[in-house]
Amino acid sequence: MRLHRNLVFATLDALSEIFNEGAYADKVIEKTLKRDKRWGARDRSFIAETTYDIVRWKRLYAEIAEVKEPFDRENLFRIFTVWATLRGIKLPDWPQFEGTPTRRIKGKFDSLSKIRKMRESIPDWLDETGVAELGEETWEKEIGALNKQAPVLLRVNTLKTTPEKLQQILKEEEIITYKVKGYPEALQLEERANVFRTQAFKNGLFEVQDASSQMVAHFLEVEPGMRVVDTCAGAGGKSLHLAALMENKGQIIATDIYGNKLKELKRRAKRAGAHNIETRAIDTTKVVKKLYNTADRVLIDAPCSGLGVLSRNPDAKWKLQPEFIDNIKKTQAEIIAKYSKMLKPGGKMVYATCSILPSENQQQVEFFLASDEGKEFKLIRDQKLLSSETGFDGFYMALLEKKE
C-alpha cells in the first residue's frame, strides 16, 4: 500500500477531532469524506477504516508511541506511524517519518500484548467491570470479539421484496451478499460497500441493521392487526421491522423523548412503505399515561451502555464512564416500571438492550419482577447474545407477559 499525503492528513484531522474535541467518530468521518470530491471509493475507504482502526486501538498505539493526551499533530503522526508499522506498510520518505524505530515498535507491541487491557486497548475500569460481571474467561473472549470490525448486515424489507430478489438486484449493482442462517430477513455483505448509494436503498428495499438487532422484533411475537408501542423508538429501525412483520396491518405507536429522531423515523417509514407507524414525542408525562392499558405488545429497547456494539462504535470505549453506567441503570429501572403500564392484561412486552452486562439485563428484569409494578408480570423467556458466540452485536432480550 502506498500512502498519499492528502489522505493521511485527512485521517489525522479526523483523529484530532475525535480524540481532542470529543466528537463522535461516525459524524467526523462522514464530514471528512465530503472534503474532496475527487476521492474515489478506495480513498474514502482508507480514511474511514484507518480512522476507526486507530480509534479502536488508541490506548495500545499511544502507549507504544509514548504519547499522552491531548495529542498534538506530532503525537498523532507518531500514533499513525505505529499503525502503519504494525501493518507492514512501507513508510514514505516524509520528514514526519524520519528515524522511525521500527524494531522498537514491534518489540513494544509484543510485550504490551501480554496485558489484556493493553492488548484489547480498553480503560482499566472497563476491564475490571467486564471481569466482575462476566467472569474472566467470558470477558476475555467477548472483548476480543468486540474489537473486530463489525460485518455489514442488511435487513430485507419484506413489505417490498424478498431476500432472493434483493440479492439479485444488489448483484446487478455489483454488491454480493449471502443469507445468514437463523435470521430470516438478513443478508450479509461479502465485501464492505457504500450501500446507501444504491437504487435498492433509495427504493426502500432494505435497511442496514445488525443480525442481533433483527431478532428483537421477532422476539416480541407480533401479529398483523395488533396495537404495538415501541417506547424508545429512536430513528425507528425496530419499528420498521415490526411494520413489516405485521404486514402493515394494525398500529405501531413509536415514541421517544427526542423529537428529531422521530422525524428521521417518518422519513425512513415513507421510504420503506410502512404506513401503520404513528410517531409521538414524549414531551409530557401525559403522552405516556394516555397509553396505559392500551397495547397488545410493548417494546422497550432501553438506553444502555452500548457495550454490545463496540465493534461498530469503537470510540464509545473512550467516551463511556463508570458513572454513566450507574446512572443508565437507574433510568432503565424507571423506564421498565413506567412503560410496562402501557400493556393490556394478557399482553406481552420485550425489554432489550445492546449491552452485555448482566446488571443492565437479567438483573434489571429480576428487579422489575420483584417490584410492585412487576408483580402482574411473568418472564416467558430471555436470550443473551454474545459477540464471541454469534459474530454479531452483543444483545439481550426478555419476553414478559402481563397476567390476565
mmCIF file of C-alpha atoms in Angstrom:
data_model
loop_
_atom_site.group_PDB
_atom_site.id
_atom_site.type_symbol
_atom_site.label_atom_id
_atom_site.label_comp_id
_atom_site.label_asym_id
_atom_site.label_seq_id
_atom_site.Cartn_x
_atom_site.Cartn_y
_atom_site.Cartn_z
ATOM 1 C CA MET A 1 0.000 0.000 0.000
ATOM 2 C CA ARG A 2 1.299 3.466 -0.912
ATOM 3 C CA LEU A 3 0.493 6.300 1.489
ATOM 4 C CA HIS A 4 -0.880 9.523 0.000
ATOM 5 C CA ARG A 5 -0.243 12.760 1.838
ATOM 6 C CA ASN A 6 -3.749 14.227 1.485
ATOM 7 C CA LEU A 7 -5.399 11.018 2.766
ATOM 8 C CA VAL A 8 -3.031 10.704 5.737
ATOM 9 C CA PHE A 9 -3.568 14.374 6.649
ATOM 10 C CA ALA A 10 -7.353 13.998 6.392
ATOM 11 C CA THR A 11 -7.150 10.954 8.702
ATOM 12 C CA LEU A 12 -5.062 12.885 11.248
ATOM 13 C CA ASP A 13 -7.528 15.799 11.156
ATOM 14 C CA ALA A 14 -10.371 13.384 11.858
ATOM 15 C CA LEU A 15 -8.451 11.770 14.741
ATOM 16 C CA SER A 16 -7.708 15.167 16.259
ATOM 17 C CA GLU A 17 -11.433 15.982 16.347
ATOM 18 C CA ILE A 18 -12.360 12.600 17.827
ATOM 19 C CA PHE A 19 -9.617 12.451 20.475
ATOM 20 C CA ASN A 20 -9.121 16.117 21.378
ATOM 21 C CA GLU A 21 -12.608 17.565 20.899
ATOM 22 C CA GLY A 22 -14.690 14.561 21.958
ATOM 23 C CA ALA A 23 -16.556 14.448 18.618
ATOM 24 C CA TYR A 24 -18.336 11.241 17.549
ATOM 25 C CA ALA A 25 -16.279 9.137 15.148
ATOM 26 C CA ASP A 26 -19.113 8.355 12.713
ATOM 27 C CA LYS A 27 -20.066 12.038 12.377
ATOM 28 C CA VAL A 28 -16.448 13.158 11.934
ATOM 29 C CA ILE A 29 -15.777 10.523 9.279
ATOM 30 C CA GLU A 30 -18.996 11.384 7.416
ATOM 31 C CA LYS A 31 -17.932 15.057 7.340
ATOM 32 C CA THR A 32 -14.302 14.275 6.404
ATOM 33 C CA LEU A 33 -15.320 12.120 3.431
ATOM 34 C CA LYS A 34 -17.138 15.102 1.907
ATOM 35 C CA ARG A 35 -13.965 17.182 1.914
ATOM 36 C CA ASP A 36 -12.681 16.304 -1.539
ATOM 37 C CA LYS A 37 -14.977 15.299 -4.403
ATOM 38 C CA ARG A 38 -12.052 13.767 -6.291
ATOM 39 C CA TRP A 39 -11.590 10.984 -3.736
ATOM 40 C CA GLY A 40 -12.662 7.610 -5.071
ATOM 41 C CA ALA A 41 -14.095 4.636 -3.166
ATOM 42 C CA ARG A 42 -10.635 3.343 -2.251
ATOM 43 C CA ASP A 43 -9.539 6.736 -0.877
ATOM 44 C CA ARG A 44 -12.686 7.063 1.245
ATOM 45 C CA SER A 45 -12.295 3.522 2.471
ATOM 46 C CA PHE A 46 -8.693 4.252 3.543
ATOM 47 C CA ILE A 47 -9.744 7.314 5.577
ATOM 48 C CA ALA A 48 -12.755 5.653 7.217
ATOM 49 C CA GLU A 49 -11.113 2.342 8.047
ATOM 50 C CA THR A 50 -7.787 3.800 9.181
ATOM 51 C CA THR A 51 -9.544 6.321 11.431
ATOM 52 C CA TYR A 52 -11.742 3.636 13.003
ATOM 53 C CA ASP A 53 -8.749 1.330 13.398
ATOM 54 C CA ILE A 54 -6.678 3.918 15.247
ATOM 55 C CA VAL A 55 -9.675 4.893 17.415
ATOM 56 C CA ARG A 56 -10.160 1.212 18.286
ATOM 57 C CA TRP A 57 -6.509 0.708 19.325
ATOM 58 C CA LYS A 58 -5.893 4.199 20.755
ATOM 59 C CA ARG A 59 -4.564 3.106 24.150
ATOM 60 C CA LEU A 60 -2.235 0.451 22.750
ATOM 61 C CA TYR A 61 -0.846 2.672 19.963
ATOM 62 C CA ALA A 62 -0.408 5.717 22.230
ATOM 63 C CA GLU A 63 1.473 3.549 24.748
ATOM 64 C CA ILE A 64 3.791 2.201 22.008
ATOM 65 C CA ALA A 65 4.270 5.732 20.591
ATOM 66 C CA GLU A 66 4.930 7.061 24.136
ATOM 67 C CA VAL A 67 2.478 9.946 23.784
ATOM 68 C CA LYS A 68 -0.231 11.244 26.098
ATOM 69 C CA GLU A 69 -3.500 13.118 25.531
ATOM 70 C CA PRO A 70 -4.271 15.743 24.370
ATOM 71 C CA PHE A 71 -2.478 14.691 21.178
ATOM 72 C CA ASP A 72 -0.806 17.428 19.149
ATOM 73 C CA ARG A 73 -0.032 16.990 15.446
ATOM 74 C CA GLU A 74 3.341 15.397 16.149
ATOM 75 C CA ASN A 75 1.768 12.924 18.621
ATOM 76 C CA LEU A 76 -0.879 11.941 16.081
ATOM 77 C CA PHE A 77 1.842 11.324 13.483
ATOM 78 C CA ARG A 78 3.653 9.087 15.960
ATOM 79 C CA ILE A 79 0.450 7.087 16.568
ATOM 80 C CA PHE A 80 -0.130 6.857 12.809
ATOM 81 C CA THR A 81 3.471 5.627 12.393
ATOM 82 C CA VAL A 82 2.775 2.823 14.890
ATOM 83 C CA TRP A 83 -0.391 1.869 12.990
ATOM 84 C CA ALA A 84 1.465 1.772 9.633
ATOM 85 C CA THR A 85 4.496 -0.094 11.007
ATOM 86 C CA LEU A 86 2.387 -2.822 12.637
ATOM 87 C CA ARG A 87 0.583 -3.269 9.329
ATOM 88 C CA GLY A 88 3.832 -3.658 7.408
ATOM 89 C CA ILE A 89 3.138 -0.548 5.311
ATOM 90 C CA LYS A 90 6.234 0.960 3.676
ATOM 91 C CA LEU A 91 6.735 4.452 5.104
ATOM 92 C CA PRO A 92 7.444 7.171 2.509
ATOM 93 C CA ASP A 93 10.438 9.477 2.991
ATOM 94 C CA TRP A 94 8.437 12.322 4.542
ATOM 95 C CA PRO A 95 10.107 14.335 7.318
ATOM 96 C CA GLN A 96 7.417 13.138 9.786
ATOM 97 C CA PHE A 97 8.573 9.524 9.397
ATOM 98 C CA GLU A 98 12.313 10.140 9.758
ATOM 99 C CA GLY A 99 14.046 7.831 12.217
ATOM 100 C CA THR A 100 11.038 5.575 12.810
ATOM 101 C CA PRO A 101 12.189 2.923 15.356
ATOM 102 C CA THR A 102 10.527 0.012 13.509
ATOM 103 C CA ARG A 103 12.078 -2.747 15.627
ATOM 104 C CA ARG A 104 11.281 -0.989 18.902
ATOM 105 C CA ILE A 105 7.641 -0.527 17.846
ATOM 106 C CA LYS A 106 7.288 -4.243 17.132
ATOM 107 C CA GLY A 107 9.065 -5.185 20.353
ATOM 108 C CA LYS A 108 6.817 -2.946 22.472
ATOM 109 C CA PHE A 109 3.756 -4.352 20.713
ATOM 110 C CA ASP A 110 4.820 -7.894 21.601
ATOM 111 C CA SER A 111 5.391 -7.109 25.275
ATOM 112 C CA LEU A 112 2.219 -4.981 25.734
ATOM 113 C CA SER A 113 0.126 -7.659 24.008
ATOM 114 C CA LYS A 114 0.627 -9.855 27.079
ATOM 115 C CA ILE A 115 -1.524 -7.453 29.172
ATOM 116 C CA ARG A 116 -5.225 -7.718 28.307
ATOM 117 C CA LYS A 117 -6.218 -4.067 28.906
ATOM 118 C CA MET A 118 -3.355 -3.031 26.606
ATOM 119 C CA ARG A 119 -3.839 -5.794 24.030
ATOM 120 C CA GLU A 120 -7.581 -5.081 23.788
ATOM 121 C CA SER A 121 -6.946 -1.346 24.202
ATOM 122 C CA ILE A 122 -9.550 -0.561 26.890
ATOM 123 C CA PRO A 123 -9.649 1.632 30.019
ATOM 124 C CA ASP A 124 -8.770 -0.058 33.338
ATOM 125 C CA TRP A 125 -12.267 0.429 34.755
ATOM 126 C CA LEU A 126 -13.874 -1.283 31.738
ATOM 127 C CA ASP A 127 -11.608 -4.309 32.074
ATOM 128 C CA GLU A 128 -12.470 -4.554 35.781
ATOM 129 C CA THR A 129 -16.217 -4.198 35.077
ATOM 130 C CA GLY A 130 -16.115 -6.862 32.369
ATOM 131 C CA VAL A 131 -14.389 -9.374 34.639
ATOM 132 C CA ALA A 132 -16.689 -8.600 37.596
ATOM 133 C CA GLU A 133 -19.865 -9.032 35.517
ATOM 134 C CA LEU A 134 -18.990 -11.807 33.056
ATOM 135 C CA GLY A 135 -16.071 -13.633 34.648
ATOM 136 C CA GLU A 136 -12.508 -13.743 33.338
ATOM 137 C CA GLU A 137 -12.996 -16.365 30.621
ATOM 138 C CA THR A 138 -16.172 -14.951 29.030
ATOM 139 C CA TRP A 139 -14.904 -11.355 29.192
ATOM 140 C CA GLU A 140 -11.591 -12.345 27.556
ATOM 141 C CA LYS A 141 -13.449 -13.847 24.579
ATOM 142 C CA GLU A 142 -16.083 -11.118 24.426
ATOM 143 C CA ILE A 143 -13.790 -8.088 24.414
ATOM 144 C CA GLY A 144 -11.672 -9.831 21.773
ATOM 145 C CA ALA A 145 -14.757 -10.283 19.580
ATOM 146 C CA LEU A 146 -15.935 -6.691 20.183
ATOM 147 C CA ASN A 147 -12.596 -5.382 18.905
ATOM 148 C CA LYS A 148 -13.123 -6.925 15.474
ATOM 149 C CA GLN A 149 -14.616 -4.803 12.694
ATOM 150 C CA ALA A 150 -18.375 -5.403 12.544
ATOM 151 C CA PRO A 151 -19.766 -7.055 9.397
ATOM 152 C CA VAL A 152 -22.325 -5.147 7.283
ATOM 153 C CA LEU A 153 -25.795 -6.673 7.599
ATOM 154 C CA LEU A 154 -28.920 -5.691 5.695
ATOM 155 C CA ARG A 155 -32.485 -6.328 6.795
ATOM 156 C CA VAL A 156 -34.625 -7.066 3.759
ATOM 157 C CA ASN A 157 -37.830 -5.006 3.767
ATOM 158 C CA THR A 158 -40.417 -7.751 3.180
ATOM 159 C CA LEU A 159 -43.107 -5.120 2.536
ATOM 160 C CA LYS A 160 -41.399 -4.546 -0.822
ATOM 161 C CA THR A 161 -39.241 -7.533 -1.727
ATOM 162 C CA THR A 162 -37.783 -10.908 -0.716
ATOM 163 C CA PRO A 163 -34.204 -11.841 0.259
ATOM 164 C CA GLU A 164 -33.746 -13.714 -3.032
ATOM 165 C CA LYS A 165 -34.967 -10.819 -5.170
ATOM 166 C CA LEU A 166 -32.865 -8.288 -3.269
ATOM 167 C CA GLN A 167 -29.757 -10.454 -3.653
ATOM 168 C CA GLN A 168 -30.285 -10.393 -7.414
ATOM 169 C CA ILE A 169 -30.932 -6.641 -7.536
ATOM 170 C CA LEU A 170 -27.803 -5.879 -5.498
ATOM 171 C CA LYS A 171 -25.742 -8.253 -7.624
ATOM 172 C CA GLU A 172 -26.629 -6.098 -10.631
ATOM 173 C CA GLU A 173 -25.206 -3.131 -8.664
ATOM 174 C CA GLU A 174 -22.059 -5.243 -8.056
ATOM 175 C CA ILE A 175 -22.779 -5.894 -4.379
ATOM 176 C CA ILE A 176 -22.549 -9.562 -3.412
ATOM 177 C CA THR A 177 -24.455 -10.766 -0.339
ATOM 178 C CA TYR A 178 -25.245 -14.079 1.304
ATOM 179 C CA LYS A 179 -28.026 -15.271 3.591
ATOM 180 C CA VAL A 180 -27.429 -15.771 7.306
ATOM 181 C CA LYS A 181 -28.771 -18.970 8.811
ATOM 182 C CA GLY A 182 -31.316 -18.380 11.567
ATOM 183 C CA TYR A 183 -32.008 -14.739 10.572
ATOM 184 C CA PRO A 184 -34.858 -14.813 8.014
ATOM 185 C CA GLU A 185 -34.544 -11.243 6.694
ATOM 186 C CA ALA A 186 -30.763 -10.837 6.944
ATOM 187 C CA LEU A 187 -28.252 -10.543 4.117
ATOM 188 C CA GLN A 188 -24.549 -10.119 4.869
ATOM 189 C CA LEU A 189 -22.218 -8.229 2.539
ATOM 190 C CA GLU A 190 -19.293 -10.224 1.223
ATOM 191 C CA GLU A 191 -17.227 -7.022 0.996
ATOM 192 C CA ARG A 192 -17.820 -3.642 2.602
ATOM 193 C CA ALA A 193 -19.529 -1.180 0.256
ATOM 194 C CA ASN A 194 -21.497 2.055 0.470
ATOM 195 C CA VAL A 195 -24.959 0.516 0.158
ATOM 196 C CA PHE A 196 -26.681 3.864 0.797
ATOM 197 C CA ARG A 197 -25.795 4.936 -2.739
ATOM 198 C CA THR A 198 -27.677 2.036 -4.321
ATOM 199 C CA GLN A 199 -31.012 2.435 -6.044
ATOM 200 C CA ALA A 200 -32.254 -0.515 -3.974
ATOM 201 C CA PHE A 201 -31.715 1.504 -0.778
ATOM 202 C CA LYS A 202 -33.355 4.634 -2.231
ATOM 203 C CA ASN A 203 -36.353 2.471 -3.166
ATOM 204 C CA GLY A 204 -36.678 1.265 0.429
ATOM 205 C CA LEU A 205 -35.854 -2.383 -0.253
ATOM 206 C CA PHE A 206 -33.633 -2.734 2.827
ATOM 207 C CA GLU A 207 -32.210 -1.120 5.946
ATOM 208 C CA VAL A 208 -28.750 -1.591 7.415
ATOM 209 C CA GLN A 209 -29.330 -3.451 10.696
ATOM 210 C CA ASP A 210 -27.189 -5.911 12.623
ATOM 211 C CA ALA A 211 -28.399 -9.520 12.800
ATOM 212 C CA SER A 212 -28.741 -9.460 16.624
ATOM 213 C CA SER A 213 -30.875 -6.325 16.429
ATOM 214 C CA GLN A 214 -33.073 -8.069 13.830
ATOM 215 C CA MET A 215 -34.009 -10.706 16.418
ATOM 216 C CA VAL A 216 -35.749 -8.233 18.734
ATOM 217 C CA ALA A 217 -38.870 -7.628 16.607
ATOM 218 C CA HIS A 218 -39.305 -11.398 16.159
ATOM 219 C CA PHE A 219 -38.936 -11.895 19.912
ATOM 220 C CA LEU A 220 -41.991 -9.663 20.525
ATOM 221 C CA GLU A 221 -44.294 -12.167 18.770
ATOM 222 C CA VAL A 222 -46.346 -9.540 16.914
ATOM 223 C CA GLU A 223 -49.221 -10.345 14.561
ATOM 224 C CA PRO A 224 -50.999 -8.279 11.885
ATOM 225 C CA GLY A 225 -53.767 -6.114 13.372
ATOM 226 C CA MET A 226 -52.209 -5.642 16.802
ATOM 227 C CA ARG A 227 -51.639 -2.357 18.630
ATOM 228 C CA VAL A 228 -47.916 -2.134 19.397
ATOM 229 C CA VAL A 229 -45.974 0.572 21.237
ATOM 230 C CA ASP A 230 -42.242 0.970 20.510
ATOM 231 C CA THR A 231 -41.367 3.076 23.548
ATOM 232 C CA CYS A 232 -37.741 4.139 22.863
ATOM 233 C CA ALA A 233 -38.094 4.102 19.088
ATOM 234 C CA GLY A 234 -35.255 6.479 18.178
ATOM 235 C CA ALA A 235 -34.847 6.608 14.398
ATOM 236 C CA GLY A 236 -37.012 3.519 14.201
ATOM 237 C CA GLY A 237 -35.030 0.533 12.921
ATOM 238 C CA LYS A 238 -37.114 -1.860 15.010
ATOM 239 C CA SER A 239 -40.405 -0.016 14.342
ATOM 240 C CA LEU A 240 -39.839 -0.552 10.613
ATOM 241 C CA HIS A 241 -39.128 -4.243 11.177
ATOM 242 C CA LEU A 242 -42.303 -4.574 13.270
ATOM 243 C CA ALA A 243 -44.323 -2.901 10.490
ATOM 244 C CA ALA A 244 -43.022 -5.490 8.003
ATOM 245 C CA LEU A 245 -43.759 -8.416 10.353
ATOM 246 C CA MET A 246 -47.293 -7.017 10.846
ATOM 247 C CA GLU A 247 -47.695 -6.678 7.046
ATOM 248 C CA ASN A 248 -48.654 -3.003 7.527
ATOM 249 C CA LYS A 249 -51.820 -4.077 9.400
ATOM 250 C CA GLY A 250 -52.673 -2.785 12.857
ATOM 251 C CA GLN A 251 -50.985 0.149 14.569
ATOM 252 C CA ILE A 252 -47.464 0.900 15.757
ATOM 253 C CA ILE A 253 -47.068 3.897 18.034
ATOM 254 C CA ALA A 254 -43.406 4.935 18.038
ATOM 255 C CA THR A 255 -42.496 7.152 20.979
ATOM 256 C CA ASP A 256 -39.243 8.790 22.037
ATOM 257 C CA ILE A 257 -38.095 11.712 24.154
ATOM 258 C CA TYR A 258 -36.122 13.027 21.135
ATOM 259 C CA GLY A 259 -38.488 14.523 18.549
ATOM 260 C CA ASN A 260 -35.725 14.916 15.912
ATOM 261 C CA LYS A 261 -35.145 11.149 15.894
ATOM 262 C CA LEU A 262 -38.843 10.581 15.237
ATOM 263 C CA LYS A 263 -38.638 12.946 12.239
ATOM 264 C CA GLU A 264 -35.939 10.658 10.833
ATOM 265 C CA LEU A 265 -38.224 7.678 11.514
ATOM 266 C CA LYS A 266 -41.003 9.334 9.477
ATOM 267 C CA ARG A 267 -38.600 9.749 6.542
ATOM 268 C CA ARG A 268 -37.474 6.140 6.784
ATOM 269 C CA ALA A 269 -41.056 4.833 7.119
ATOM 270 C CA LYS A 270 -42.043 6.707 3.943
ATOM 271 C CA ARG A 271 -39.132 5.200 2.034
ATOM 272 C CA ALA A 272 -39.938 1.716 3.383
ATOM 273 C CA GLY A 273 -43.657 1.978 2.585
ATOM 274 C CA ALA A 274 -44.528 1.364 6.264
ATOM 275 C CA HIS A 275 -47.923 3.037 6.652
ATOM 276 C CA ASN A 276 -49.012 1.795 10.072
ATOM 277 C CA ILE A 277 -46.488 3.774 12.169
ATOM 278 C CA GLU A 278 -47.581 6.836 14.125
ATOM 279 C CA THR A 279 -44.930 8.883 15.967
ATOM 280 C CA ARG A 280 -45.445 10.597 19.330
ATOM 281 C CA ALA A 281 -42.755 12.625 21.059
ATOM 282 C CA ILE A 282 -42.770 12.198 24.840
ATOM 283 C CA ASP A 283 -42.731 15.882 25.785
ATOM 284 C CA THR A 284 -45.002 15.495 28.837
ATOM 285 C CA THR A 285 -45.954 12.632 31.185
ATOM 286 C CA LYS A 286 -49.453 12.745 29.651
ATOM 287 C CA VAL A 287 -48.192 11.133 26.423
ATOM 288 C CA VAL A 288 -47.192 8.001 28.332
ATOM 289 C CA LYS A 289 -50.231 7.955 30.661
ATOM 290 C CA LYS A 290 -52.636 8.122 27.709
ATOM 291 C CA LEU A 291 -51.217 4.803 26.522
ATOM 292 C CA TYR A 292 -51.701 2.928 29.813
ATOM 293 C CA ASN A 293 -53.531 -0.420 29.380
ATOM 294 C CA THR A 294 -53.948 0.048 25.601
ATOM 295 C CA ALA A 295 -51.236 -2.074 23.945
ATOM 296 C CA ASP A 296 -51.158 -5.720 22.859
ATOM 297 C CA ARG A 297 -47.379 -5.512 22.664
ATOM 298 C CA VAL A 298 -44.767 -3.138 24.109
ATOM 299 C CA LEU A 299 -41.137 -2.922 23.052
ATOM 300 C CA ILE A 300 -38.665 -1.323 25.444
ATOM 301 C CA ASP A 301 -35.363 -1.073 23.569
ATOM 302 C CA ALA A 302 -33.821 0.633 26.579
ATOM 303 C CA PRO A 303 -30.994 3.168 26.606
ATOM 304 C CA CYS A 304 -27.848 1.361 27.776
ATOM 305 C CA SER A 305 -24.055 1.386 27.939
ATOM 306 C CA GLY A 306 -23.871 0.133 24.326
ATOM 307 C CA LEU A 307 -21.071 -2.282 25.234
ATOM 308 C CA GLY A 308 -22.518 -4.878 22.863
ATOM 309 C CA VAL A 309 -21.899 -2.645 19.849
ATOM 310 C CA LEU A 310 -18.271 -1.595 20.458
ATOM 311 C CA SER A 311 -17.245 -3.244 17.193
ATOM 312 C CA ARG A 312 -19.224 -0.615 15.262
ATOM 313 C CA ASN A 313 -18.754 2.251 17.782
ATOM 314 C CA PRO A 314 -15.149 1.851 18.980
ATOM 315 C CA ASP A 315 -14.977 5.448 20.257
ATOM 316 C CA ALA A 316 -17.562 4.532 22.926
ATOM 317 C CA LYS A 317 -14.695 2.852 24.817
ATOM 318 C CA TRP A 318 -13.190 6.276 25.434
ATOM 319 C CA LYS A 319 -16.419 8.226 25.955
ATOM 320 C CA LEU A 320 -18.080 5.826 28.421
ATOM 321 C CA GLN A 321 -17.553 6.418 32.132
ATOM 322 C CA PRO A 322 -18.485 4.184 35.114
ATOM 323 C CA GLU A 323 -20.824 6.916 36.411
ATOM 324 C CA PHE A 324 -22.759 6.824 33.141
ATOM 325 C CA ILE A 325 -23.395 3.096 33.557
ATOM 326 C CA ASP A 326 -24.577 3.621 37.157
ATOM 327 C CA ASN A 327 -26.967 6.359 36.032
ATOM 328 C CA ILE A 328 -28.264 4.459 32.998
ATOM 329 C CA LYS A 329 -29.229 1.513 35.226
ATOM 330 C CA LYS A 330 -31.463 3.843 37.260
ATOM 331 C CA THR A 331 -33.012 5.129 34.028
ATOM 332 C CA GLN A 332 -33.614 1.548 32.810
ATOM 333 C CA ALA A 333 -35.407 0.648 36.058
ATOM 334 C CA GLU A 334 -37.624 3.763 35.807
ATOM 335 C CA ILE A 335 -38.429 3.122 32.135
ATOM 336 C CA ILE A 336 -39.431 -0.518 32.589
ATOM 337 C CA ALA A 337 -41.622 0.364 35.598
ATOM 338 C CA LYS A 338 -43.362 3.209 33.750
ATOM 339 C CA TYR A 339 -43.691 1.839 30.221
ATOM 340 C CA SER A 340 -44.853 -1.624 31.314
ATOM 341 C CA LYS A 341 -48.128 0.063 32.353
ATOM 342 C CA MET A 342 -48.977 0.531 28.664
ATOM 343 C CA LEU A 343 -49.737 -3.202 28.308
ATOM 344 C CA LYS A 344 -53.230 -4.658 28.405
ATOM 345 C CA PRO A 345 -53.716 -7.730 30.621
ATOM 346 C CA GLY A 346 -52.586 -10.757 28.582
ATOM 347 C CA GLY A 347 -50.257 -8.561 26.513
ATOM 348 C CA LYS A 348 -46.534 -9.176 26.032
ATOM 349 C CA MET A 349 -43.523 -6.931 26.393
ATOM 350 C CA VAL A 350 -39.884 -7.177 25.365
ATOM 351 C CA TYR A 351 -37.138 -5.486 27.362
ATOM 352 C CA ALA A 352 -33.987 -5.289 25.224
ATOM 353 C CA THR A 353 -30.549 -3.669 25.353
ATOM 354 C CA CYS A 354 -27.411 -3.707 23.213
ATOM 355 C CA SER A 355 -25.368 -4.336 26.340
ATOM 356 C CA ILE A 356 -23.620 -7.498 27.507
ATOM 357 C CA LEU A 357 -23.640 -6.625 31.232
ATOM 358 C CA PRO A 358 -25.992 -8.761 33.389
ATOM 359 C CA SER A 359 -26.562 -5.699 35.644
ATOM 360 C CA GLU A 360 -28.271 -3.936 32.706
ATOM 361 C CA ASN A 361 -30.031 -7.095 31.549
ATOM 362 C CA GLN A 362 -31.091 -10.128 33.608
ATOM 363 C CA GLN A 363 -30.719 -8.204 36.872
ATOM 364 C CA GLN A 364 -32.975 -5.375 35.639
ATOM 365 C CA VAL A 365 -35.677 -7.925 34.737
ATOM 366 C CA GLU A 366 -35.349 -9.660 38.126
ATOM 367 C CA PHE A 367 -35.518 -6.280 39.896
ATOM 368 C CA PHE A 368 -38.659 -5.356 37.931
ATOM 369 C CA LEU A 369 -40.400 -8.684 38.588
ATOM 370 C CA ALA A 370 -39.755 -8.286 42.328
ATOM 371 C CA SER A 371 -41.186 -4.733 42.350
ATOM 372 C CA ASP A 372 -44.813 -3.619 42.880
ATOM 373 C CA GLU A 373 -45.168 -2.790 39.148
ATOM 374 C CA GLY A 374 -43.742 -6.158 38.138
ATOM 375 C CA LYS A 375 -45.978 -8.353 40.300
ATOM 376 C CA GLU A 376 -48.514 -8.623 37.466
ATOM 377 C CA PHE A 377 -45.839 -9.927 35.077
ATOM 378 C CA LYS A 378 -44.091 -13.216 34.426
ATOM 379 C CA LEU A 379 -40.935 -13.916 32.440
ATOM 380 C CA ILE A 380 -41.650 -16.172 29.458
ATOM 381 C CA ARG A 381 -38.068 -16.417 28.144
ATOM 382 C CA ASP A 382 -34.937 -14.386 27.673
ATOM 383 C CA GLN A 383 -31.888 -14.581 25.467
ATOM 384 C CA LYS A 384 -28.401 -13.153 25.751
ATOM 385 C CA LEU A 385 -26.390 -12.843 22.556
ATOM 386 C CA LEU A 386 -22.631 -12.563 22.897
ATOM 387 C CA SER A 387 -20.442 -11.350 20.021
ATOM 388 C CA SER A 388 -17.921 -14.080 20.771
ATOM 389 C CA GLU A 389 -20.603 -16.700 20.087
ATOM 390 C CA THR A 390 -22.536 -15.153 17.166
ATOM 391 C CA GLY A 391 -20.053 -12.869 15.375
ATOM 392 C CA PHE A 392 -22.713 -10.128 15.567
ATOM 393 C CA ASP A 393 -23.547 -7.446 18.155
ATOM 394 C CA GLY A 394 -23.922 -8.269 21.826
ATOM 395 C CA PHE A 395 -27.612 -8.045 22.783
ATOM 396 C CA TYR A 396 -30.105 -9.062 25.450
ATOM 397 C CA MET A 397 -33.864 -9.519 25.209
ATOM 398 C CA ALA A 398 -36.508 -10.698 27.664
ATOM 399 C CA LEU A 399 -40.138 -11.524 26.821
ATOM 400 C CA LEU A 400 -42.572 -10.793 29.671
ATOM 401 C CA GLU A 401 -46.316 -11.355 29.842
ATOM 402 C CA LYS A 402 -48.853 -9.348 31.836
ATOM 403 C CA LYS A 403 -51.136 -11.710 33.696
ATOM 404 C CA GLU A 404 -54.813 -11.751 32.715
#
